[in-house]
Amino acid sequence: KNSAKAIEKELVTCSLQEKEKKAIDRSQIFQIPQRKDSETKVIVVLGKAGMGKSILVQKICQDWSNGEFSQFEFVFWFDCKQISLLEKRYSLKELLLEFFVKPQEASNEIFEYILQNPAKVLLIFDGFKGLHDHENFPRCSASQPEKDLCSIKELLSGLIQKKILNGCTLLFTARPKDKLYQYVSKVDKTIEIVGFSPQQRELYITRYFEESPYCDSALKLIKECEYLFSHCYSPVMCRFVCFLCEAVLEMGEKSLPSTLTEVFLKFFQQKIMLMQTDVTATQNQESLATLARIAWCLGEKHQSAMKSDLTLSKEVKEFALKYGFILPFAFPRHSDSEEEQFGSTFSDFVIQNFLCALHLSLAEERKDKNLTKYLSFLSKKKKPYNWLDLMPRFLVGLMFLQDDPYFCSLSNEDAKQSTKKQKTLLKYIRRLQINTLCPERLLELLCCVYETQNNYLLQHVALRLEPDLSFLGIVLTPPDVHVLLSILKRSRKEFSLDLRNSSIDMQGLQALVSLRNVTSFRAPLSDTVRLWKALEQTKDYELLKASTEKFVLDPFKAKTMKDIGDLSDLVEMQEKMMNCVQEASGCTSYEIPAIRNLRKLEFALGPACGLQGLLKLVKILAAFPSLQHLDLDALSENGIGDEGAKSLSEVFPTLTSLETLNLSQNKITDVGAENLAAALPSLSSLKTLSLYNNNICDFGAENLAKVLPAMASLRVLDVQYNKITGVGAQQLTDSLRKCPHIKNLVMWNPTIPYGVLEHLHQLDSRISV
């Protein structure tokens, strides 16, 4: 079974400037181009709880010990949730050479070597969330931070601020919602662990059961329960599902639970009841209730670790260790004579989440009306328990499992009390104004309601969904997609979905767009084209055609070279679609509606890739027959220059629908203006032309003035903030007299004397001062 842990999860690195993503190998984690060895390097590994961040860190340490990552002579690994419990003040030397590893001799010499060679040092802080609270993070104010005594947080702050060991490499692991970037000013590389693909899930499950008599039936049973299989994208969830599947098959049962709440209730039942006697049953129930209360007390403080002797009684500690609900660890000692102290941490984040929900369900002092406040769908404030992101789902699920025999054995409630809790939740959700919820809270509501498996609630929510559903920028995991899919199926409404920047996988995207009541959708262009290519390969022409007709692209903003590449792939896909449609229906021509209907295209690649991107873009512009607005103005300035202007002007005759052309802030000179002027009359629909803030002088103004009479559709020309003098301004004014169709000429330039511009305005009021 341990071999299942060795399955490689996909690592994705995110460029903070362009936000492009690409898969990387583990050996590439520390490759940071264009960084000096003298500067501290900061690498962040993001991933939801249970994605394998700690396993990755352990693997890095193991690889280093086997000779990989040879640029580091020292690697120090700290578990943040454990060292956060240390209350004393320490020096950097104590932190590195006494807590982490104790050299038998020459510790002073080793520490001096570390100080002199920081580039050879890797410091790993696993679980950054455990080291900061939600209020503040202290700054290191020590005068000699590498020698003075500081708190753990101050030492970490000094490393981040580059006051301590400047030039080392810092690796942090954190969850996507952790406020890491508030404390780390500059991150050199961000890596995200995205979990298992469907194929990797199957591989994990197969390896888990490879020595089991249930090898063949286990995978089939798990895949039949689509919701649980979707949760297997998370390695830790996959392990829990496999454990429960094994128990179910051993008991001769033929089905798995339908919700996550049932999975973990049965997990606890299997762990405890199979080993208990009638004598220990009551004691185990009491110990579980106590452990659940402790889980909640720690969760409210954003903690999962504790000092065992101060928090756990002997009986509860033995109970939790026996069943694997907590794991022990030893605190480092200053000296061999110091008494050794021990701590405990919950074995898994999801275990703590479930125990917290169990505590809220069992605690007599928490009345039914108070329970709904822990759902907080409408609250704008971030509650401390929001750190326990699965807890609300478990809590709602437990409210609707009151008839479960094992849950009843844990609870002292009668049937009336449990029914009252359900009615309170029903009333609470009925009163919710679902259409006012932000996408994140709406998704949380859907996931909570799904855990109830209550037909009335599921139907109630489905009927009250808005037809335009946006999950823009909200990560949609495979379980989220399954929940959304199941609820949309219950509605008779037609939906428009915005799935951009949601990290939805291809299987989820295909499932959602194939719904009949999803009539249109927006999604990352690259993912959509990849889906279409997959459908083409499987010859699923019916779904291919339906999904292309639902896809919405307008307006499109290109920010990276990848965006331009995706747009090129879309145009190429249209050519393939023609062949597919012809094969399926005999029709000889076909246009992808997203291409035909694109009206606005924004181009914002910046100076580094502006010209390169435009030269690629102009090759496909003719494919968009309805393009009305082409905007090449960007805050970072694309800087396409004269070469870009010339290349763009060559395709003007094909842009027959173009009404607005914005070429502001692109370093265009008289040369570029001359090329543009020669081709501008071919833009037969152009109404607005902006050349704001370029480097056009009088010669360029003269060429523009010559063609203005031929531009019959033009209404607004903006040439302000160039280098045009009174001479060029007079030429434009003279040409304007021949152009009654033009309504506004904006040409304020610092090189035109104000008196001259005022005089021209008096001659023609269409000239803006």
Coordinates of C-alpha atoms in Angstrom, one line a residue, residues 132-468:
H132 CA 1.1 33.1 11.8
D133 CA -2.2 34.0 13.4
H134 CA -4.9 35.9 11.6
E135 CA -4.0 39.2 13.3
N136 CA -0.4 40.0 12.6
F137 CA 3.1 38.8 12.0
P138 CA 6.0 40.4 14.0
R139 CA 8.9 42.1 12.3
C140 CA 12.4 41.2 13.3
S141 CA 13.9 44.2 15.2
A142 CA 17.0 42.6 16.7
S143 CA 20.2 44.6 16.3
Q144 CA 22.2 41.4 15.6
P145 CA 19.5 39.1 14.4
E146 CA 21.8 36.2 13.6
K147 CA 23.1 36.1 17.2
D148 CA 20.4 37.7 19.4
L149 CA 17.7 35.7 21.0
C150 CA 14.4 36.0 19.1
S151 CA 11.0 34.3 19.1
I152 CA 10.4 31.7 16.3
K153 CA 8.2 34.1 14.4
E154 CA 10.8 36.9 14.7
L155 CA 13.5 34.6 13.3
L156 CA 11.3 33.7 10.4
S157 CA 10.5 37.3 9.8
G158 CA 14.2 38.1 9.8
L159 CA 14.8 35.4 7.1
I160 CA 12.0 36.8 5.0
Q161 CA 13.2 40.4 5.4
K162 CA 16.7 39.2 4.4
K163 CA 18.2 40.4 7.7
I164 CA 19.1 36.9 8.6
L165 CA 21.1 34.5 6.3
N166 CA 20.6 36.7 3.2
G167 CA 21.3 34.6 0.1
C168 CA 19.7 31.3 1.4
T169 CA 16.8 29.6 -0.2
L170 CA 13.4 29.6 1.6
L171 CA 10.8 27.0 0.7
F172 CA 7.3 27.5 2.2
T173 CA 4.3 25.2 1.9
A174 CA 0.9 26.8 2.3
R175 CA -2.8 26.5 1.4
P176 CA -4.0 28.7 -1.5
K177 CA -6.1 30.8 0.9
D178 CA -3.3 31.3 3.5
K179 CA -2.3 35.0 3.7
L180 CA 1.3 34.2 2.8
Y181 CA 1.8 37.1 0.4
Q182 CA 1.0 39.6 3.1
Y183 CA 4.2 38.6 4.9
V184 CA 6.5 37.6 2.0
S185 CA 7.1 40.7 -0.1
K186 CA 8.6 38.9 -3.1
V187 CA 8.1 35.4 -4.3
D188 CA 10.5 34.1 -6.9
K189 CA 8.5 31.0 -7.8
T190 CA 5.0 29.7 -7.0
I191 CA 4.3 26.0 -7.4
E192 CA 0.8 24.4 -7.0
I193 CA 0.1 20.8 -6.4
V194 CA -3.0 20.1 -8.3
G195 CA -3.7 16.5 -7.2
F196 CA -4.5 13.3 -9.0
S197 CA -5.9 13.1 -12.6
P198 CA -8.6 10.5 -13.1
Q199 CA -6.0 8.1 -14.5
Q200 CA -3.8 8.7 -11.4
R201 CA -6.7 8.0 -9.1
E202 CA -7.3 4.7 -10.8
L203 CA -3.6 3.9 -10.5
Y204 CA -3.5 4.8 -6.8
I205 CA -6.6 2.6 -6.1
T206 CA -5.2 -0.3 -8.1
R207 CA -1.9 -0.2 -6.2
Y208 CA -3.7 0.2 -2.8
F209 CA -5.5 -3.1 -3.5
E210 CA -2.8 -4.9 -5.6
E211 CA -2.2 -7.5 -2.9
S212 CA -5.8 -7.7 -1.8
P213 CA -8.4 -10.3 -2.9
Y214 CA -10.7 -7.3 -3.7
C215 CA -8.3 -5.8 -6.3
D216 CA -10.7 -6.2 -9.2
S217 CA -14.0 -5.2 -7.5
A218 CA -12.6 -2.3 -5.4
L219 CA -11.9 0.0 -8.4
K220 CA -15.3 -0.8 -9.9
L221 CA -17.1 -0.1 -6.7
I222 CA -15.4 3.3 -6.1
K223 CA -15.9 4.4 -9.7
E224 CA -19.6 3.6 -9.5
C225 CA -19.9 6.1 -6.7
E226 CA -18.9 9.1 -8.8
Y227 CA -19.0 11.6 -6.0
L228 CA -16.5 9.7 -3.9
F229 CA -14.3 9.0 -6.9
S230 CA -14.2 12.7 -7.6
H231 CA -12.9 13.2 -4.1
C232 CA -10.1 10.8 -4.9
Y233 CA -8.3 13.7 -6.7
S234 CA -7.0 14.5 -3.2
P235 CA -4.5 11.9 -2.2
V236 CA -5.6 11.9 1.5
M237 CA -9.2 11.5 0.5
C238 CA -8.3 8.7 -1.9
R239 CA -6.7 6.9 1.0
F240 CA -9.7 7.3 3.3
V241 CA -12.1 6.1 0.5
C242 CA -9.8 3.0 -0.2
F243 CA -9.8 2.2 3.5
L244 CA -13.6 2.3 3.7
C245 CA -14.0 0.4 0.5
E246 CA -11.8 -2.4 1.9
A247 CA -13.9 -2.5 5.1
V248 CA -17.2 -2.6 3.1
L249 CA -16.0 -5.4 0.9
E250 CA -14.8 -7.4 3.8
M251 CA -18.3 -7.1 5.4
G252 CA -19.8 -8.4 2.1
E253 CA -21.6 -5.1 1.4
K254 CA -22.0 -4.0 -2.2
S255 CA -22.2 -0.2 -2.0
L256 CA -20.4 2.8 -0.6
P257 CA -21.8 5.8 1.2
S258 CA -23.1 8.6 -1.0
T259 CA -21.7 11.5 1.0
L260 CA -18.4 12.5 2.6
T261 CA -20.1 12.8 6.0
E262 CA -21.2 9.2 5.8
V263 CA -17.7 8.1 4.7
F264 CA -16.1 9.6 7.8
L265 CA -18.8 8.5 10.2
K266 CA -18.3 5.0 9.0
F267 CA -14.5 5.5 9.1
F268 CA -14.7 6.3 12.8
Q269 CA -17.1 3.4 13.3
Q270 CA -14.8 1.0 11.6
K271 CA -11.7 2.2 13.5
I272 CA -13.4 2.1 16.9
M273 CA -16.2 -0.5 16.9
L274 CA -14.2 -3.4 15.4
M275 CA -11.8 -3.3 18.4
Q276 CA -14.1 -2.4 21.3
T277 CA -16.0 -4.5 23.8
D278 CA -19.2 -3.6 25.6
V279 CA -17.0 -2.5 28.5
T280 CA -15.0 -0.1 26.5
A281 CA -17.9 1.3 24.4
T282 CA -19.0 3.9 26.8
Q283 CA -15.4 4.9 27.6
N284 CA -14.6 5.2 23.9
Q285 CA -17.7 7.4 23.3
E286 CA -16.6 9.7 26.1
S287 CA -13.1 9.9 24.8
L288 CA -14.3 10.6 21.3
A289 CA -16.5 13.4 22.6
T290 CA -13.6 14.9 24.5
L291 CA -11.2 14.6 21.5
A292 CA -13.9 16.3 19.4
R293 CA -14.1 19.2 21.9
I294 CA -10.3 19.6 21.8
A295 CA -10.3 19.6 18.0
W296 CA -12.8 22.4 18.0
C297 CA -10.9 24.4 20.7
L298 CA -7.7 24.2 18.6
G299 CA -9.6 24.8 15.3
E300 CA -10.9 28.1 16.6
K301 CA -7.3 29.2 17.1
H302 CA -6.2 27.9 13.6
Q303 CA -4.2 25.2 15.3
S304 CA -3.9 21.4 14.9
A305 CA -1.0 20.7 17.3
M306 CA -0.9 20.8 21.1
K307 CA 1.2 20.0 24.1
S308 CA -0.1 16.7 25.1
D309 CA 0.5 16.9 28.8
L310 CA -1.4 20.2 29.1
T311 CA -4.4 19.3 26.9
L312 CA -5.0 15.6 26.8
S313 CA -5.8 13.3 29.7
K314 CA -4.1 9.9 29.8
E315 CA -7.2 8.0 28.7
V316 CA -8.0 10.3 25.8
K317 CA -4.4 10.4 24.7
E318 CA -4.2 6.6 24.7
F319 CA -7.5 6.4 22.9
A320 CA -6.5 8.9 20.1
L321 CA -3.1 7.3 19.6
K322 CA -4.5 3.7 19.6
Y323 CA -6.9 4.5 16.7
G324 CA -4.5 6.9 14.8
F325 CA -6.5 10.1 15.3
I326 CA -3.4 11.9 16.6
L327 CA 0.3 11.5 16.1
P328 CA 3.0 12.2 18.7
F329 CA 6.1 14.3 18.3
A330 CA 8.9 15.3 20.6
F331 CA 9.9 19.0 21.2
P332 CA 13.6 19.7 20.7
R333 CA 15.7 20.2 23.9
H334 CA 18.3 22.8 24.7
S335 CA 20.5 20.3 26.5
D336 CA 20.6 16.6 27.3
S337 CA 19.8 17.4 30.9
E338 CA 16.6 19.1 30.0
E339 CA 13.4 17.0 30.4
E340 CA 12.0 15.9 27.1
Q341 CA 8.5 17.3 26.2
F342 CA 6.0 15.8 23.9
G343 CA 3.3 17.2 21.7
S344 CA 0.5 15.8 19.6
T345 CA -1.0 16.8 16.3
F346 CA -4.1 15.5 14.5
S347 CA -3.1 12.8 12.0
D348 CA -5.0 14.6 9.3
F349 CA -6.7 17.9 8.6
V350 CA -9.9 16.2 7.5
I351 CA -10.0 14.2 10.7
Q352 CA -9.9 17.5 12.7
N353 CA -12.7 19.0 10.5
F354 CA -15.0 16.0 11.1
L355 CA -14.3 16.0 14.9
C356 CA -15.1 19.7 15.0
A357 CA -18.5 19.1 13.3
L358 CA -19.1 16.1 15.6
H359 CA -18.5 18.3 18.6
L360 CA -20.9 21.0 17.5
S361 CA -23.5 18.3 16.8
L362 CA -23.1 16.6 20.1
A363 CA -22.5 19.5 22.4
E364 CA -25.6 20.1 24.5
E365 CA -24.9 23.8 25.1
R366 CA -25.1 24.5 21.3
K367 CA -28.8 24.8 20.5
D368 CA -30.1 24.2 17.0
K369 CA -30.4 27.9 16.2
N370 CA -26.8 28.5 17.0
L371 CA -25.6 25.8 14.7
T372 CA -26.5 27.7 11.6
K373 CA -24.1 30.5 12.4
Y374 CA -21.3 28.2 11.7
L375 CA -22.4 28.0 8.1
S376 CA -22.2 31.8 7.6
F377 CA -23.2 31.9 3.9
L378 CA -24.2 35.6 4.3
S379 CA -21.5 36.7 6.7
K380 CA -19.0 39.1 5.1
K381 CA -16.5 38.7 8.0
K382 CA -14.0 36.0 8.0
K383 CA -14.8 33.8 11.0
P384 CA -12.0 31.8 12.8
Y385 CA -13.7 28.6 11.9
N386 CA -13.5 29.4 8.2
W387 CA -10.1 27.8 8.5
L388 CA -11.9 24.5 9.0
D389 CA -13.3 24.6 5.4
L390 CA -14.8 21.1 5.5
M391 CA -16.4 21.5 8.9
P392 CA -19.7 23.2 7.7
R393 CA -20.3 20.4 5.2
F394 CA -19.8 17.7 7.8
L395 CA -22.0 19.7 10.3
V396 CA -24.9 19.9 7.8
G397 CA -24.4 16.3 6.8
L398 CA -24.6 15.1 10.5
M399 CA -27.8 17.0 11.0
F400 CA -29.4 14.7 8.4
L401 CA -27.8 11.5 9.7
Q402 CA -29.7 11.5 12.9
D403 CA -31.2 8.1 12.1
D404 CA -27.8 6.4 11.6
P405 CA -27.4 3.8 14.4
Y406 CA -23.8 4.6 15.1
F407 CA -24.4 8.4 15.3
C408 CA -27.4 7.7 17.6
S409 CA -25.1 5.8 19.9
L410 CA -22.8 8.8 20.2
S411 CA -25.7 11.3 20.8
N412 CA -28.1 11.6 23.7
E413 CA -30.6 13.4 21.6
D414 CA -34.1 12.0 21.0
A415 CA -35.9 12.0 17.6
K416 CA -37.7 15.3 18.3
Q417 CA -34.4 17.2 19.0
S418 CA -32.8 15.8 15.8
T419 CA -35.9 16.7 13.7
K420 CA -35.9 20.2 15.2
K421 CA -32.3 20.7 14.0
Q422 CA -33.3 19.7 10.5
K423 CA -36.2 22.0 10.5
T424 CA -34.1 24.9 11.7
L425 CA -31.6 24.3 8.8
L426 CA -34.5 24.0 6.3
K427 CA -35.9 27.3 7.5
Y428 CA -32.5 28.9 7.4
I429 CA -31.8 27.9 3.8
R430 CA -35.3 28.8 2.7
R431 CA -34.8 32.3 3.9
L432 CA -31.4 32.7 2.2
Q433 CA -31.4 35.1 -0.8
I434 CA -29.4 32.7 -2.9
N435 CA -29.1 35.2 -5.8
T436 CA -27.1 37.6 -3.5
L437 CA -24.4 35.1 -2.6
C438 CA -20.9 35.6 -4.0
P439 CA -19.7 32.7 -6.2
E440 CA -17.5 31.3 -3.4
R441 CA -20.3 31.2 -0.8
L442 CA -22.8 29.9 -3.4
L443 CA -20.5 27.0 -4.1
E444 CA -20.2 26.3 -0.3
L445 CA -23.9 26.3 0.0
L446 CA -24.3 23.8 -2.8
C447 CA -21.7 21.5 -1.3
C448 CA -23.4 21.7 2.1
V449 CA -26.8 21.0 0.7
Y450 CA -25.5 18.1 -1.3
E451 CA -24.2 16.5 2.0
T452 CA -27.8 16.4 3.2
Q453 CA -29.1 14.3 0.3
N454 CA -32.4 15.9 1.1
N455 CA -34.5 16.0 -2.1
Y456 CA -36.5 19.1 -1.0
L457 CA -33.4 21.1 -0.2
L458 CA -31.6 20.1 -3.4
Q459 CA -34.6 21.0 -5.5
H460 CA -35.1 24.3 -3.6
V461 CA -31.6 25.4 -4.3
A462 CA -31.7 24.3 -7.9
L463 CA -34.8 26.3 -8.6
R464 CA -33.4 29.5 -7.1
L465 CA -30.1 29.6 -9.0
E466 CA -29.6 32.6 -11.2
P467 CA -29.5 31.8 -15.0
D468 CA -26.1 33.5 -15.2

